[in-house]
């Protein structure tokens, strides 16, 4: 069984970004069950109800990093996450986005094929968790110039 690395701290950081997206894009975000592999679905309320009749307008994966956006020439993310976003967008015709909160702002990338594939990940143990079975895996390297600053 794979350990889940999400903590209260990372969940809280995601919620900050989710609030930024809701404010700037004028949508509501709904946290998705883990089986959907992306964090949120964005929707517009079509009527006064909570969900029925509401049109999904985007799929969102949200990350938070403790470095500046331009610290490295590319942003590294699990290839499985990128595949999930591309598959969801392809299957539904609804775009998928990656939002990353860096120390100097929040940036957004619309899932597409402008990335390279490499083998990467953490090569040193995490301070509080040691090593993890998914620390080294195929990754997507997204050029930083493909991101647009949200705020």
GROMACS .gro file of C-alpha atoms in nm:
model
  151
    1UNK     CA    1   0.000   0.000   0.000
    2UNK     CA    2   0.133   0.345  -0.094
    3UNK     CA    3   0.168   0.596   0.189
    4UNK     CA    4  -0.022   0.919   0.143
    5UNK     CA    5   0.206   1.219   0.195
    6UNK     CA    6  -0.059   1.487   0.221
    7UNK     CA    7  -0.051   1.665   0.556
    8UNK     CA    8  -0.268   1.926   0.721
    9UNK     CA    9  -0.004   2.182   0.620
   10UNK     CA   10  -0.010   2.085   0.251
   11UNK     CA   11  -0.389   2.069   0.252
   12UNK     CA   12  -0.401   2.417   0.403
   13UNK     CA   13  -0.161   2.551   0.136
   14UNK     CA   14  -0.385   2.397  -0.134
   15UNK     CA   15  -0.689   2.571   0.010
   16UNK     CA   16  -0.514   2.910  -0.013
   17UNK     CA   17  -0.451   2.851  -0.384
   18UNK     CA   18  -0.806   2.719  -0.432
   19UNK     CA   19  -0.938   3.045  -0.285
   20UNK     CA   20  -0.715   3.244  -0.523
   21UNK     CA   21  -0.849   3.048  -0.822
   22UNK     CA   22  -1.211   3.093  -0.712
   23UNK     CA   23  -1.160   3.467  -0.673
   24UNK     CA   24  -0.962   3.530  -0.993
   25UNK     CA   25  -1.150   3.290  -1.223
   26UNK     CA   26  -1.498   3.340  -1.076
   27UNK     CA   27  -1.565   2.969  -1.025
   28UNK     CA   28  -1.632   2.737  -0.734
   29UNK     CA   29  -1.390   2.454  -0.661
   30UNK     CA   30  -1.500   2.118  -0.529
   31UNK     CA   31  -1.242   1.883  -0.377
   32UNK     CA   32  -1.245   1.557  -0.569
   33UNK     CA   33  -1.224   1.206  -0.423
   34UNK     CA   34  -0.875   1.054  -0.446
   35UNK     CA   35  -0.982   0.815  -0.727
   36UNK     CA   36  -1.006   1.113  -0.966
   37UNK     CA   37  -0.629   1.174  -0.934
   38UNK     CA   38  -0.667   1.553  -0.962
   39UNK     CA   39  -0.746   1.773  -0.664
   40UNK     CA   40  -1.047   1.981  -0.772
   41UNK     CA   41  -1.324   2.031  -1.024
   42UNK     CA   42  -1.420   2.391  -1.102
   43UNK     CA   43  -1.783   2.462  -1.173
   44UNK     CA   44  -2.024   2.745  -1.235
   45UNK     CA   45  -2.352   2.743  -1.053
   46UNK     CA   46  -2.627   2.712  -1.311
   47UNK     CA   47  -2.903   2.754  -1.056
   48UNK     CA   48  -2.938   2.804  -0.683
   49UNK     CA   49  -2.873   2.441  -0.594
   50UNK     CA   50  -2.553   2.305  -0.447
   51UNK     CA   51  -2.448   2.088  -0.742
   52UNK     CA   52  -2.731   1.969  -0.968
   53UNK     CA   53  -2.721   2.140  -1.305
   54UNK     CA   54  -2.381   2.296  -1.243
   55UNK     CA   55  -2.141   2.290  -1.537
   56UNK     CA   56  -1.784   2.178  -1.473
   57UNK     CA   57  -1.546   2.424  -1.639
   58UNK     CA   58  -1.205   2.288  -1.541
   59UNK     CA   59  -1.003   2.025  -1.360
   60UNK     CA   60  -0.733   2.144  -1.119
   61UNK     CA   61  -0.421   2.000  -0.961
   62UNK     CA   62  -0.274   2.226  -0.692
   63UNK     CA   63   0.081   2.219  -0.556
   64UNK     CA   64   0.285   2.434  -0.320
   65UNK     CA   65   0.663   2.479  -0.326
   66UNK     CA   66   0.909   2.659  -0.097
   67UNK     CA   67   1.118   2.804  -0.382
   68UNK     CA   68   1.081   3.091  -0.629
   69UNK     CA   69   0.913   3.019  -0.962
   70UNK     CA   70   1.234   3.075  -1.158
   71UNK     CA   71   1.469   2.881  -0.924
   72UNK     CA   72   1.497   2.606  -1.187
   73UNK     CA   73   1.433   2.627  -1.564
   74UNK     CA   74   1.155   2.368  -1.539
   75UNK     CA   75   0.890   2.260  -1.292
   76UNK     CA   76   0.905   1.889  -1.208
   77UNK     CA   77   0.586   1.694  -1.142
   78UNK     CA   78   0.497   1.327  -1.147
   79UNK     CA   79   0.431   1.208  -1.501
   80UNK     CA   80   0.129   1.021  -1.363
   81UNK     CA   81  -0.029   1.355  -1.258
   82UNK     CA   82   0.027   1.503  -1.604
   83UNK     CA   83  -0.115   1.191  -1.767
   84UNK     CA   84  -0.421   1.213  -1.539
   85UNK     CA   85  -0.478   1.578  -1.636
   86UNK     CA   86  -0.433   1.514  -2.008
   87UNK     CA   87  -0.660   1.210  -1.995
   88UNK     CA   88  -0.933   1.393  -1.802
   89UNK     CA   89  -0.920   1.687  -2.046
   90UNK     CA   90  -0.927   1.454  -2.347
   91UNK     CA   91  -1.211   1.239  -2.214
   92UNK     CA   92  -1.435   1.530  -2.116
   93UNK     CA   93  -1.334   1.815  -2.347
   94UNK     CA   94  -1.287   2.026  -2.033
   95UNK     CA   95  -0.941   2.178  -1.977
   96UNK     CA   96  -0.717   2.073  -1.690
   97UNK     CA   97  -0.482   2.309  -1.507
   98UNK     CA   98  -0.191   2.290  -1.269
   99UNK     CA   99  -0.160   2.570  -1.013
  100UNK     CA  100   0.162   2.600  -0.816
  101UNK     CA  101   0.211   2.835  -0.522
  102UNK     CA  102   0.577   2.937  -0.518
  103UNK     CA  103   0.732   3.178  -0.267
  104UNK     CA  104   0.704   3.462  -0.522
  105UNK     CA  105   0.349   3.401  -0.645
  106UNK     CA  106   0.100   3.148  -0.774
  107UNK     CA  107   0.140   3.029  -1.133
  108UNK     CA  108  -0.089   2.829  -1.363
  109UNK     CA  109  -0.014   2.588  -1.646
  110UNK     CA  110  -0.283   2.450  -1.878
  111UNK     CA  111  -0.216   2.081  -1.931
  112UNK     CA  112  -0.074   2.021  -2.278
  113UNK     CA  113   0.221   1.846  -2.437
  114UNK     CA  114   0.486   2.116  -2.381
  115UNK     CA  115   0.696   1.912  -2.140
  116UNK     CA  116   0.986   1.670  -2.144
  117UNK     CA  117   0.989   1.331  -1.975
  118UNK     CA  118   1.274   1.230  -1.748
  119UNK     CA  119   1.348   1.006  -1.454
  120UNK     CA  120   1.365   1.212  -1.139
  121UNK     CA  121   1.245   1.287  -0.794
  122UNK     CA  122   1.397   1.316  -0.450
  123UNK     CA  123   1.737   1.159  -0.415
  124UNK     CA  124   1.775   1.237  -0.045
  125UNK     CA  125   1.538   1.135   0.235
  126UNK     CA  126   1.272   1.380   0.348
  127UNK     CA  127   1.342   1.528   0.690
  128UNK     CA  128   1.025   1.410   0.856
  129UNK     CA  129   0.938   1.104   0.645
  130UNK     CA  130   1.263   0.940   0.540
  131UNK     CA  131   1.249   0.774   0.200
  132UNK     CA  132   0.927   0.699   0.016
  133UNK     CA  133   0.856   0.434  -0.245
  134UNK     CA  134   0.745   0.699  -0.497
  135UNK     CA  135   1.035   0.942  -0.450
  136UNK     CA  136   1.200   0.836  -0.778
  137UNK     CA  137   0.974   0.798  -1.079
  138UNK     CA  138   0.912   0.919  -1.434
  139UNK     CA  139   0.849   1.294  -1.422
  140UNK     CA  140   0.732   1.570  -1.653
  141UNK     CA  141   0.958   1.875  -1.678
  142UNK     CA  142   0.744   2.176  -1.768
  143UNK     CA  143   0.932   2.486  -1.890
  144UNK     CA  144   0.875   2.775  -1.650
  145UNK     CA  145   0.787   3.007  -1.939
  146UNK     CA  146   0.474   2.794  -1.996
  147UNK     CA  147   0.329   2.913  -1.664
  148UNK     CA  148   0.116   3.226  -1.632
  149UNK     CA  149   0.117   3.418  -1.304
  150UNK     CA  150  -0.218   3.406  -1.127
  151UNK     CA  151  -0.124   3.638  -0.842
   0.00000   0.00000   0.00000
